[in-house]
Structures are given as structure tokens and as C-alpha cells.
Amino acid sequence: MEGDSLNPRERFVAAISHRLPDCAPRYAEFTPQVLATFRDETGSDDPAEFFGYEMREVTFHPSCAHPDYAAYYSELPAGAEIDAWGVAWEPAHLFHLSNMIHPLRNANSVAAIERYPLPDIQAAYRHADLEERIAAVHGLKLAAVSEWTTIFEQSWYLRGLDNLLLDMLERPHLAEALLDRVTDVACFSARRFAEAGADLIRTGDDIGTQRGMMMSAPMWCQWLKPRLARLVEAAKGANPAVRVLYDSDGHFEPVIPDLIEIGIDVLAPIQPECNDPLHLKREYGGDLAFWGSIGVQSTLPFGTPTDVRQEVKERLATLGQGGGLVIAPSHVIPPETPWENVVAFFAAVDEFGCYA
């Protein structure tokens, strides 16, 4: 153990470095419905402060540029909003979910992809004060984690999932053009967060399903591994002490050795409905830390508080054995989750989360 009592940042850094802290760090993200319940029940607006998260997210400032993304849509459904990448989001009728409309869905040439306006992420006004803001987080004895950056996921948001997968098989020149442009943005982001002193860079792509990967491991190694390696190199080249987290829902164990090879330090979210957390700990715990593991398709929404307590206890005793675990739900806490189960999660972390 790295000391009898660590401050929150020290605890978090020890855990993501797969070392033994004094206690396991905790984290959870809430859907809007659960966040509203949290506010009603606690009178607080800040789950991170209320429940004692050891980390805080630091982001780039919003873009002031306004490309004419509307030119990529003949018309938009009522209520649709266009995000900073030009992707249109149409409100759905089920809780927090949305329908996506892809601006490059009809692109049929490299030129069309290359002239598409990507976010002005390199503009100084968006990141010039990152060092100052990260230092402010550190001044509170908290760890600083980057906002999310993705490669495959952001690319298919722009192109459409079916289109991008077909490009990778039949139109590789289009896939290369898009993936390379998005990778350039991701690498710049990772490098800036790392050189500014962030403790953890968060990246990932949802490449898994409940039954296996959505593409073959060789296909992932051909298309995504070298681009992800560029991101890791950009971050660790700027700051060798920084850790990099890779997040994918579903089952993606076939490429975990490749993730280790390119320098990934932390794996998330360890979805227990389609992964065996104990197996992952035994097989890869010498190389990786873990983040997540509490089921949001099972125990958290549909179990009892006692079930939640037992799952947290079991994960801390297995996946968290010897350290190397940020205990968290495996996704945002879904709207149907009873508030008593949310309370039970954090109470169980308090009860079982410290190492003797």
C-alpha cells in the first residue's frame, strides 16, 4: 500500500497505475432522470462533490466557429440540434436517447471528406488555459481527467456505422481519409491534455456487442490499432507519466493484448453481463487497471439494495484485489434505477472499499 492515508488525487493515480491505494476510488454518471432524482433527494447539484469522487473532468472550451453544417442536410426533423462536429441529433421518445443523422452519409469521394469542416480544436482560445485549469483541480487535491475523445466512434457518427464498415471493406480510400482526419483531432487533444498535466486521458470506441466484437480482431488491428497507437504515443510523448484509459462497451477481449501492447493503462467499463471480471483480473491485471464493473443492465436497475451491496463487495474483493480498480457502474445509471440502489452503491463502496 502506498501509505495509510492518501489524498484523493494520490488515491486515484495509484489505482489507475494498477497499484494498491488506501481505498478504491469511486465514480458514477447519471442520466438526466436520475440526476433530477439526485437533486430532489439531496438538495445538491453536484454528484461528484456530494459522493466524493476523486477526480474532475477538464474540457476544451466550446468552439466559437460556426461552420455551415446545415448545408449537409436537406431538412432536419423538428427539435434536431447540430453538435460541434456537425452531427444532427433528433430527440427520441425514450428517456435520454436520441436519433443521429450523419452529415457525411452521402459522401462518395476523398475530396468530399477532406473539405468537410472539422472542429477548430487547435485554436488557442479553446485550450490555452488548460494548464491553469488542471493546476486548479490539482490544488484541490483532486485528479484531472480529460474529456472523451474517440476515433472509430466519432468517424461513424459522421459517416454512419454501416457506411463506415462498408468503406473499410470495399472503399478503403474513403475510410482512410475520414479515420485519419479524426485521428489527427484526437491526437492533438490527447497531446494537449497530457502536456497540460492531466492525470488520465480518456479515449475509446464501442467495438463490442453483448456476444462479441462488431468487427473481427484482424480488421480492428488493421484499421484502428495503429491509429489508437498514434493517440497513445501523442499523449505519452508529451508526458510519460500520464495514463490512458480505453473504454468500450460489450465484449472485446480478443484485442485486449493489442491494447496492452500499444500502451493502454486502464480498461473500462467492464460490462459484467458479457465479461467475466474475475477472469479479466487474473489474465490482464498485471498490465491493466480497471474502471467500472457494476451492471447497469442487471443489478443496479433491477436488483435490490442488498443485491447492489453484494455486487460491489464481490467486485472490490476480486477485480479490486491488490488495487487497480475505480469502482463504478458500467455505464450511465439508467432512468429505471431505484434511488435506493444508487444510495446502496455508494454506501457499499464506503463499507467495503478500503484496503486493510
Short mmCIF file of C-alpha atoms in Angstrom, two decimals, residues 72-194:
data_model
loop_
_atom_site.label_atom_id
_atom_site.label_comp_id
_atom_site.label_asym_id
_atom_site.label_seq_id
_atom_site.Cartn_x
_atom_site.Cartn_y
_atom_site.Cartn_z
CA TYR A 72 -25.19 18.82 -45.30
CA TYR A 73 -28.89 18.33 -44.58
CA SER A 74 -31.77 18.88 -46.98
CA GLU A 75 -34.04 19.21 -43.97
CA LEU A 76 -33.95 18.32 -40.30
CA PRO A 77 -36.68 16.92 -38.06
CA ALA A 78 -38.29 19.27 -35.58
CA GLY A 79 -36.16 19.71 -32.48
CA ALA A 80 -32.95 18.37 -34.04
CA GLU A 81 -29.71 20.02 -32.94
CA ILE A 82 -26.34 20.03 -34.68
CA ASP A 83 -23.31 19.41 -32.47
CA ALA A 84 -19.76 20.78 -32.72
CA TRP A 85 -18.84 18.08 -35.27
CA GLY A 86 -21.86 18.78 -37.46
CA VAL A 87 -23.76 15.65 -36.43
CA ALA A 88 -27.51 16.19 -36.08
CA TRP A 89 -29.28 14.74 -33.05
CA GLU A 90 -33.03 14.23 -33.15
CA PRO A 91 -34.77 13.83 -29.78
CA ALA A 92 -36.26 10.38 -29.40
CA HIS A 93 -39.18 9.41 -27.23
CA LEU A 94 -37.37 7.13 -24.80
CA PHE A 95 -35.70 8.86 -21.85
CA HIS A 96 -32.26 10.31 -22.71
CA LEU A 97 -31.79 8.58 -26.07
CA SER A 98 -31.54 10.37 -29.42
CA ASN A 99 -31.54 9.54 -33.10
CA MET A 100 -28.44 10.51 -35.07
CA ILE A 101 -28.25 11.92 -38.60
CA HIS A 102 -24.83 11.62 -40.25
CA PRO A 103 -23.60 14.60 -42.29
CA LEU A 104 -21.18 12.55 -44.44
CA ARG A 105 -23.69 9.78 -45.14
CA ASN A 106 -23.71 10.61 -48.86
CA ALA A 107 -20.00 11.43 -49.33
CA ASN A 108 -18.59 9.48 -52.27
CA SER A 109 -15.09 10.88 -52.70
CA VAL A 110 -11.98 11.65 -50.69
CA ALA A 111 -12.36 15.29 -51.70
CA ALA A 112 -15.81 15.44 -50.12
CA ILE A 113 -14.42 14.07 -46.87
CA GLU A 114 -11.37 16.34 -46.89
CA ARG A 115 -13.38 19.53 -47.37
CA TYR A 116 -15.76 18.73 -44.54
CA PRO A 117 -15.15 21.25 -41.70
CA LEU A 118 -13.96 19.58 -38.52
CA PRO A 119 -13.93 21.37 -35.14
CA ASP A 120 -11.33 24.11 -34.67
CA ILE A 121 -9.70 22.21 -31.84
CA GLN A 122 -6.25 23.71 -32.42
CA ALA A 123 -7.46 27.28 -31.96
CA ALA A 124 -5.61 28.70 -28.95
CA TYR A 125 -8.69 30.13 -27.27
CA ARG A 126 -10.02 26.60 -26.81
CA HIS A 127 -7.09 25.23 -24.80
CA ALA A 128 -4.56 27.95 -23.90
CA ASP A 129 -5.53 27.88 -20.21
CA LEU A 130 -5.61 24.08 -19.82
CA GLU A 131 -2.50 24.14 -17.62
CA GLU A 132 -4.09 26.71 -15.32
CA ARG A 133 -7.38 24.84 -15.03
CA ILE A 134 -5.72 21.47 -14.42
CA ALA A 135 -3.49 23.05 -11.78
CA ALA A 136 -6.62 24.38 -10.08
CA VAL A 137 -8.05 20.85 -9.90
CA HIS A 138 -4.76 19.57 -8.52
CA GLY A 139 -4.80 22.38 -5.98
CA LEU A 140 -7.95 20.80 -4.55
CA LYS A 141 -6.03 17.51 -4.17
CA LEU A 142 -8.18 16.00 -6.94
CA ALA A 143 -7.12 14.20 -10.11
CA ALA A 144 -7.76 15.78 -13.51
CA VAL A 145 -9.16 13.61 -16.29
CA SER A 146 -9.63 14.64 -19.90
CA GLU A 147 -12.88 14.87 -21.76
CA TRP A 148 -13.61 11.93 -24.05
CA THR A 149 -12.01 11.64 -27.45
CA THR A 150 -12.74 8.82 -29.89
CA ILE A 151 -11.64 7.76 -33.36
CA PHE A 152 -13.84 5.00 -34.79
CA GLU A 153 -16.91 6.20 -32.91
CA GLN A 154 -16.61 9.82 -33.99
CA SER A 155 -15.90 8.70 -37.54
CA TRP A 156 -19.08 6.68 -37.80
CA TYR A 157 -21.06 9.45 -36.17
CA LEU A 158 -20.05 11.49 -39.20
CA ARG A 159 -20.36 8.79 -41.84
CA GLY A 160 -22.88 6.32 -40.43
CA LEU A 161 -21.91 2.95 -38.95
CA ASP A 162 -22.97 0.82 -41.92
CA ASN A 163 -21.29 3.19 -44.36
CA LEU A 164 -18.00 3.25 -42.46
CA LEU A 165 -17.85 -0.53 -42.05
CA LEU A 166 -18.53 -0.95 -45.77
CA ASP A 167 -15.88 1.66 -46.53
CA MET A 168 -13.36 -0.38 -44.54
CA LEU A 169 -14.20 -3.43 -46.65
CA GLU A 170 -14.97 -2.03 -50.10
CA ARG A 171 -13.95 1.64 -50.24
CA PRO A 172 -10.76 1.82 -48.18
CA HIS A 173 -9.73 5.18 -49.63
CA LEU A 174 -12.81 6.77 -48.05
CA ALA A 175 -12.29 5.04 -44.70
CA GLU A 176 -8.63 6.08 -44.60
CA ALA A 177 -9.43 9.71 -45.37
CA LEU A 178 -12.04 10.01 -42.64
CA LEU A 179 -10.29 7.97 -39.96
CA ASP A 180 -7.02 9.84 -40.49
CA ARG A 181 -8.68 13.25 -40.15
CA VAL A 182 -10.48 12.25 -36.96
CA THR A 183 -7.28 10.67 -35.61
CA ASP A 184 -5.43 13.94 -36.13
CA VAL A 185 -8.00 15.74 -33.98
CA ALA A 186 -7.87 13.03 -31.31
CA CYS A 187 -4.07 13.11 -31.18
CA PHE A 188 -3.98 16.88 -30.77
CA SER A 189 -6.49 16.67 -27.92
CA ALA A 190 -4.62 13.86 -26.16
CA ARG A 191 -1.28 15.65 -26.51
CA ARG A 192 -2.61 18.94 -25.12
CA PHE A 193 -4.24 17.31 -22.11
CA ALA A 194 -1.08 15.33 -21.41
#
